[in-house]
């Protein structure tokens, strides 16, 4: 026991306001309202890259003292870094499941008097270099009382419950190996933002994102107002409805006529389909703007829709009633047929509006595949008729260790169903979303995650089983059961779950998949379309799953089924699901590791009856030696969607700074420019840095073997961005993590740049990036914000030369502000400013009265 703990113990003996071992509800509420719980990183350099020392400090500013020794109360925290310590500072520390941990006072607990503090240091896995690794809403439980959240943690403001990261062993992940990350600073940003080329606002306003193949601007312009008319091919009725709604947002109410009605002499926008356009290439279009005539011709309906988006892209932000656009001739065809965005709102649900806003803006930038990850360990987010438990239980987290009312609380939700991340789309809402997306030529690909990452479904079906069994309906209870009650297999996943794998040896598991797929198909039919692609996950199955399952032992004992042991079960599951989907006319999809026997060998493609079987290839951590899977899977006949973590994972921070939200396992940061620099035609050309930020100069030497070449390029369907939402709890947060990075995905998926090759051509890249980033600042970001989309604004760069401060932004023409009085007042930065030698300068970028970037300081 430390001297401080001895002193605390002495104080507690003489303090009159001791709580009894059993806290009453009022005592529990009072203590958590008045006591501050603060997390801190003590030492990331504790054990190389394997573990850190962190701490939790309780400062008792309440009027309730905690008595020494064992008590019935416990403190629960969400820690995504699994805590290794079993005891510390008078507490037993227990890992419950996933991120949930419990601190229980033991006989060595010295008590906590009013006005005193106690620091509990513990060892946890790997490292913490971002505030968002610490989750909010720690809470306290006592007896059968209602749990109580520590008030200072019931917030999205990191500073309220996390001590500042200031030392090297807090800011860096490890020192063995050396973390060579250049930590973000005003100076580093300034240097990175410098450019040898320039662009005018006028030219930036003409930049269409994604960039068309061929653009030829002419003299003059068209001035649109409500005297213009729309003249359209009858098959384009749906596209016209969306177009008119978009025009109305700009104050334009245009009369529309189908093409069997003779056009008037009014200035007219013509919408036509010519299936021979671009030699019949799907989604192609031509756009011609003249003074009093605009013509959009598509090779199909989608092509016309994308031509419309290019026209709208030329509208200046904020324009109303009278819109001036430059005369232009455009010919355009997409680079890839698959231009997608993956959105995980299983981990945290962000509301219906976030889904609709994302889909709407995807359409603006010609993205056409929405991969909806609606199920995972932490949540199930769509109503399934006949299985109400999936949303009654699986869509909500709260404090219920038996998990009969809700899932185990995770990811900063806290103890109540009203906490962050809870909720789901009703069947009616999802049908509405499908219709909304379909009208905008976006296909929604739902994901029923399994056999791993399936805890929400598993616990929901266990609750269903218990309810029906209690009613004496045993056969009905077992119909959709996803677990073998006698399975004693032991495993722990990357996310620290011990019970999240479907039992792939049960017939009821496949009955569940059939049921959910059937109901999803019905929803698509009700929306007037078809479910043609369904993703089943397949990734990160806990090693050891099914090894002690009696149901699987029975399967192994049948010599005629080709299943000899646990290693055969993943391909067995994949075959079963593939056949279920083939029967329904649905193409399956999976994450890459769900299709691999081992690190280099894919499952035999001819075992699956599906003509198309998509594989999302994500793991391009170069030194891990599996970054060639995109080519291995494509060469083996799978249809590959490039989803690489180092460039396309938008749950990663925008920069290497502790205040930036997100995980950073693949790379320390991904800003909009890095996503823009991705080269999908040469996967290996993207090998820039290892995870330690060591430059890669010889990829084969790093991996230690020859890298396979791409033999079947036709099997690379395209690419998509990904956002995983473990650290993202609100609509504002998720949209800011996606936007504006998603525009980089749109750009690369649609348009092949001249600078792409075996390596980036520096000068053409600089020019292209400047054009793109300036268009973001002067046009695209203002439009997004006006549509209610929260956008991440880049933190400015700055340097001091003598008494003069120079500032810049990653997005030219984005306003920069500075403050010389610690943020009390802000002044617009127009030219370099003079300051005294010792003055601290705060800087931020600003879009409007509401939207600013994070603040940076130049000392």
Short mmCIF file of C-alpha atoms in Angstrom, two decimals, residues 92-337:
data_model
loop_
_atom_site.label_atom_id
_atom_site.label_comp_id
_atom_site.label_asym_id
_atom_site.label_seq_id
_atom_site.Cartn_x
_atom_site.Cartn_y
_atom_site.Cartn_z
CA UNK A 92 -10.41 -6.76 -8.61
CA UNK A 93 -10.61 -6.12 -12.35
CA UNK A 94 -12.76 -8.40 -14.49
CA UNK A 95 -13.25 -8.57 -18.24
CA UNK A 96 -16.96 -9.19 -18.86
CA UNK A 97 -17.10 -9.40 -22.67
CA UNK A 98 -16.16 -7.20 -25.57
CA UNK A 99 -15.13 -3.83 -24.19
CA UNK A 100 -17.01 -4.09 -20.88
CA UNK A 101 -14.86 -4.35 -17.74
CA UNK A 102 -15.77 -4.30 -14.07
CA UNK A 103 -13.86 -2.90 -11.06
CA UNK A 104 -14.92 -4.51 -7.78
CA UNK A 105 -13.55 -3.29 -4.42
CA UNK A 106 -11.75 -6.03 -2.49
CA UNK A 107 -10.45 -6.32 1.09
CA UNK A 108 -7.48 -4.09 0.19
CA UNK A 109 -9.64 -1.18 -0.93
CA UNK A 110 -8.63 1.79 1.24
CA UNK A 111 -11.91 3.62 0.85
CA UNK A 112 -12.48 7.02 -0.73
CA UNK A 113 -13.20 9.95 1.54
CA UNK A 114 -14.96 13.13 0.51
CA UNK A 115 -12.47 15.48 -1.15
CA UNK A 116 -9.93 12.71 -1.83
CA UNK A 117 -8.74 10.97 -4.99
CA UNK A 118 -7.61 7.50 -5.88
CA UNK A 119 -5.65 6.50 -8.98
CA UNK A 120 -6.06 2.96 -10.28
CA UNK A 121 -3.26 2.05 -12.68
CA UNK A 122 -3.63 -1.01 -14.90
CA UNK A 123 -1.98 -2.72 -17.83
CA UNK A 124 -3.99 -3.03 -21.05
CA UNK A 125 -3.44 -4.32 -24.56
CA UNK A 126 -1.28 -2.51 -27.11
CA UNK A 127 -1.39 1.30 -26.94
CA UNK A 128 -3.61 4.37 -26.77
CA UNK A 129 -2.62 7.44 -28.78
CA UNK A 130 -6.07 8.90 -29.48
CA UNK A 131 -8.62 10.16 -26.99
CA UNK A 132 -11.38 8.28 -28.81
CA UNK A 133 -9.86 4.97 -27.64
CA UNK A 134 -11.30 5.80 -24.22
CA UNK A 135 -15.06 5.37 -24.20
CA UNK A 136 -17.54 7.58 -22.34
CA UNK A 137 -20.33 6.69 -19.91
CA UNK A 138 -18.59 4.79 -17.16
CA UNK A 139 -21.18 3.83 -14.57
CA UNK A 140 -21.65 2.46 -11.10
CA UNK A 141 -23.92 -0.34 -9.90
CA UNK A 142 -25.04 -1.22 -6.39
CA UNK A 143 -27.49 -3.96 -5.42
CA UNK A 144 -30.68 -3.75 -7.47
CA UNK A 145 -30.56 0.02 -7.75
CA UNK A 146 -30.73 1.77 -11.09
CA UNK A 147 -27.17 2.13 -12.42
CA UNK A 148 -25.73 5.63 -12.33
CA UNK A 149 -23.39 7.16 -14.92
CA UNK A 150 -20.46 9.25 -13.72
CA UNK A 151 -21.75 12.63 -14.82
CA UNK A 152 -18.49 13.95 -16.23
CA UNK A 153 -18.28 10.92 -18.58
CA UNK A 154 -21.80 11.34 -19.94
CA UNK A 155 -20.59 13.46 -22.84
CA UNK A 156 -18.93 13.44 -26.25
CA UNK A 157 -16.35 15.99 -25.07
CA UNK A 158 -13.13 14.02 -24.54
CA UNK A 159 -11.65 16.73 -22.33
CA UNK A 160 -14.24 16.11 -19.63
CA UNK A 161 -13.08 12.58 -18.83
CA UNK A 162 -9.60 12.10 -20.35
CA UNK A 163 -6.36 13.64 -19.10
CA UNK A 164 -4.32 15.47 -21.78
CA UNK A 165 -1.78 13.56 -23.86
CA UNK A 166 1.40 15.65 -23.71
CA UNK A 167 4.45 13.42 -23.26
CA UNK A 168 6.13 11.36 -25.97
CA UNK A 169 5.07 8.14 -24.25
CA UNK A 170 1.46 9.31 -24.55
CA UNK A 171 1.52 10.80 -28.03
CA UNK A 172 3.36 7.89 -29.63
CA UNK A 173 2.20 4.30 -29.77
CA UNK A 174 5.45 2.57 -28.80
CA UNK A 175 9.21 2.97 -28.76
CA UNK A 176 10.20 -0.61 -29.58
CA UNK A 177 9.90 -0.65 -32.54
CA UNK A 178 10.23 3.09 -32.95
CA UNK A 179 7.03 4.90 -33.87
CA UNK A 180 8.26 7.12 -36.72
CA UNK A 181 4.98 8.98 -37.14
CA UNK A 182 5.30 12.70 -37.78
CA UNK A 183 2.81 14.02 -35.26
CA UNK A 184 0.48 16.66 -36.63
CA UNK A 185 1.39 20.25 -35.83
CA UNK A 186 0.75 23.65 -37.32
CA UNK A 187 4.23 23.63 -38.85
CA UNK A 188 3.92 20.16 -40.39
CA UNK A 189 0.54 21.01 -41.90
CA UNK A 190 1.91 24.23 -43.34
CA UNK A 191 4.72 22.36 -45.06
CA UNK A 192 2.38 19.69 -46.40
CA UNK A 193 -0.09 22.31 -47.69
CA UNK A 194 2.51 24.23 -49.70
CA UNK A 195 2.10 23.91 -53.46
CA UNK A 196 4.09 25.09 -56.44
CA UNK A 197 0.92 25.43 -58.53
CA UNK A 198 -2.12 27.66 -58.13
CA UNK A 199 -5.71 27.79 -59.29
CA UNK A 200 -8.34 30.51 -59.47
CA UNK A 201 -11.73 30.29 -57.84
CA UNK A 202 -13.30 30.57 -61.29
CA UNK A 203 -11.49 27.48 -62.53
CA UNK A 204 -12.34 25.60 -59.34
CA UNK A 205 -16.03 26.34 -59.85
CA UNK A 206 -15.81 24.51 -63.18
CA UNK A 207 -14.25 21.40 -61.61
CA UNK A 208 -16.73 18.55 -61.61
CA UNK A 209 -16.22 15.82 -59.01
CA UNK A 210 -15.71 13.12 -60.13
CA UNK A 211 -13.80 14.49 -63.09
CA UNK A 212 -15.28 13.54 -66.48
CA UNK A 213 -13.22 11.81 -69.13
CA UNK A 214 -13.48 14.64 -71.65
CA UNK A 215 -14.43 18.24 -70.91
CA UNK A 216 -14.36 21.14 -73.37
CA UNK A 217 -15.53 24.52 -72.07
CA UNK A 218 -16.80 26.98 -74.65
CA UNK A 219 -17.43 30.71 -74.63
CA UNK A 220 -20.58 31.98 -73.06
CA UNK A 221 -22.94 30.61 -70.48
CA UNK A 222 -26.50 29.51 -69.92
CA UNK A 223 -28.64 31.38 -67.42
CA UNK A 224 -31.25 29.09 -65.95
CA UNK A 225 -34.43 30.34 -64.37
CA UNK A 226 -38.00 29.12 -64.14
CA UNK A 227 -38.75 30.05 -67.75
CA UNK A 228 -36.78 26.98 -68.82
CA UNK A 229 -38.55 23.69 -69.57
CA UNK A 230 -37.69 20.01 -69.26
CA UNK A 231 -38.25 17.69 -72.23
CA UNK A 232 -37.62 14.02 -71.50
CA UNK A 233 -37.88 10.49 -72.81
CA UNK A 234 -40.79 8.70 -71.15
CA UNK A 235 -38.57 6.06 -69.61
CA UNK A 236 -36.87 8.81 -67.56
CA UNK A 237 -39.90 9.69 -65.44
CA UNK A 238 -38.18 8.63 -62.21
CA UNK A 239 -34.98 10.54 -63.01
CA UNK A 240 -37.01 13.64 -63.85
CA UNK A 241 -38.83 13.48 -60.51
CA UNK A 242 -35.51 13.50 -58.64
CA UNK A 243 -34.09 16.20 -60.93
CA UNK A 244 -37.07 18.49 -60.40
CA UNK A 245 -36.78 18.11 -56.64
CA UNK A 246 -33.10 19.04 -56.88
CA UNK A 247 -33.85 22.05 -59.07
CA UNK A 248 -36.48 23.20 -56.58
CA UNK A 249 -33.74 23.41 -53.93
CA UNK A 250 -32.16 26.08 -56.14
CA UNK A 251 -35.47 27.94 -56.55
CA UNK A 252 -36.11 26.60 -60.07
CA UNK A 253 -39.62 25.34 -60.86
CA UNK A 254 -39.45 23.95 -64.39
CA UNK A 255 -42.37 22.71 -66.43
CA UNK A 256 -41.69 19.20 -67.72
CA UNK A 257 -43.00 17.44 -70.80
CA UNK A 258 -42.53 13.92 -72.11
CA UNK A 259 -40.94 13.72 -75.55
CA UNK A 260 -44.19 12.82 -77.33
CA UNK A 261 -45.23 16.42 -76.69
CA UNK A 262 -43.70 18.94 -79.06
CA UNK A 263 -41.12 21.14 -77.40
CA UNK A 264 -41.92 24.85 -77.13
CA UNK A 265 -39.62 27.72 -78.07
CA UNK A 266 -38.65 28.28 -74.41
CA UNK A 267 -35.07 27.48 -73.40
CA UNK A 268 -35.09 23.76 -72.72
CA UNK A 269 -33.19 20.97 -71.00
CA UNK A 270 -33.48 17.80 -73.09
CA UNK A 271 -33.04 14.38 -71.48
CA UNK A 272 -32.57 11.50 -73.89
CA UNK A 273 -31.38 7.89 -74.03
CA UNK A 274 -29.22 6.52 -76.86
CA UNK A 275 -28.18 2.94 -76.16
CA UNK A 276 -25.43 3.12 -78.80
CA UNK A 277 -23.68 5.95 -76.94
CA UNK A 278 -20.06 5.16 -75.97
CA UNK A 279 -20.44 1.84 -77.78
CA UNK A 280 -23.16 0.89 -75.34
CA UNK A 281 -20.99 1.28 -72.23
CA UNK A 282 -23.29 1.35 -69.22
CA UNK A 283 -23.76 4.58 -67.25
CA UNK A 284 -22.17 6.75 -69.95
CA UNK A 285 -23.47 10.18 -70.88
CA UNK A 286 -22.91 13.29 -72.95
CA UNK A 287 -23.71 16.75 -71.61
CA UNK A 288 -23.85 19.82 -73.82
CA UNK A 289 -24.68 23.25 -72.41
CA UNK A 290 -25.45 26.13 -74.78
CA UNK A 291 -26.99 29.55 -74.18
CA UNK A 292 -30.60 28.42 -74.39
CA UNK A 293 -30.33 24.68 -74.68
CA UNK A 294 -28.98 21.91 -72.49
CA UNK A 295 -28.89 18.36 -73.77
CA UNK A 296 -28.11 15.28 -71.71
CA UNK A 297 -27.92 11.96 -73.51
CA UNK A 298 -27.24 8.73 -71.64
CA UNK A 299 -26.47 5.22 -72.79
CA UNK A 300 -29.10 4.18 -70.25
CA UNK A 301 -31.17 5.76 -67.50
CA UNK A 302 -28.21 5.77 -65.13
CA UNK A 303 -26.14 7.64 -67.70
CA UNK A 304 -28.78 10.35 -67.95
CA UNK A 305 -28.90 10.56 -64.16
CA UNK A 306 -25.12 11.05 -64.00
CA UNK A 307 -25.28 13.68 -66.72
CA UNK A 308 -27.79 15.51 -64.56
CA UNK A 309 -25.39 15.32 -61.61
CA UNK A 310 -22.62 16.87 -63.72
CA UNK A 311 -24.96 19.71 -64.66
CA UNK A 312 -25.85 20.27 -61.00
CA UNK A 313 -22.15 20.13 -60.10
CA UNK A 314 -21.66 23.28 -62.18
CA UNK A 315 -24.24 25.20 -60.14
CA UNK A 316 -22.46 27.63 -57.81
CA UNK A 317 -23.00 26.95 -54.10
CA UNK A 318 -25.71 29.11 -52.57
CA UNK A 319 -27.20 30.19 -55.90
CA UNK A 320 -30.96 30.67 -56.03
CA UNK A 321 -33.64 31.37 -58.67
CA UNK A 322 -31.19 32.39 -61.39
CA UNK A 323 -28.31 29.99 -62.04
CA UNK A 324 -25.42 30.69 -64.41
CA UNK A 325 -23.47 27.72 -65.76
CA UNK A 326 -20.65 27.76 -68.33
CA UNK A 327 -21.19 26.41 -71.82
CA UNK A 328 -19.49 23.07 -72.10
CA UNK A 329 -19.32 19.77 -73.95
CA UNK A 330 -18.71 16.65 -71.85
CA UNK A 331 -18.29 12.99 -72.79
CA UNK A 332 -18.04 10.62 -69.87
CA UNK A 333 -17.91 6.94 -68.95
CA UNK A 334 -17.16 5.50 -65.50
CA UNK A 335 -13.89 3.74 -64.76
CA UNK A 336 -15.48 0.99 -62.63
CA UNK A 337 -18.90 -0.61 -62.46
#
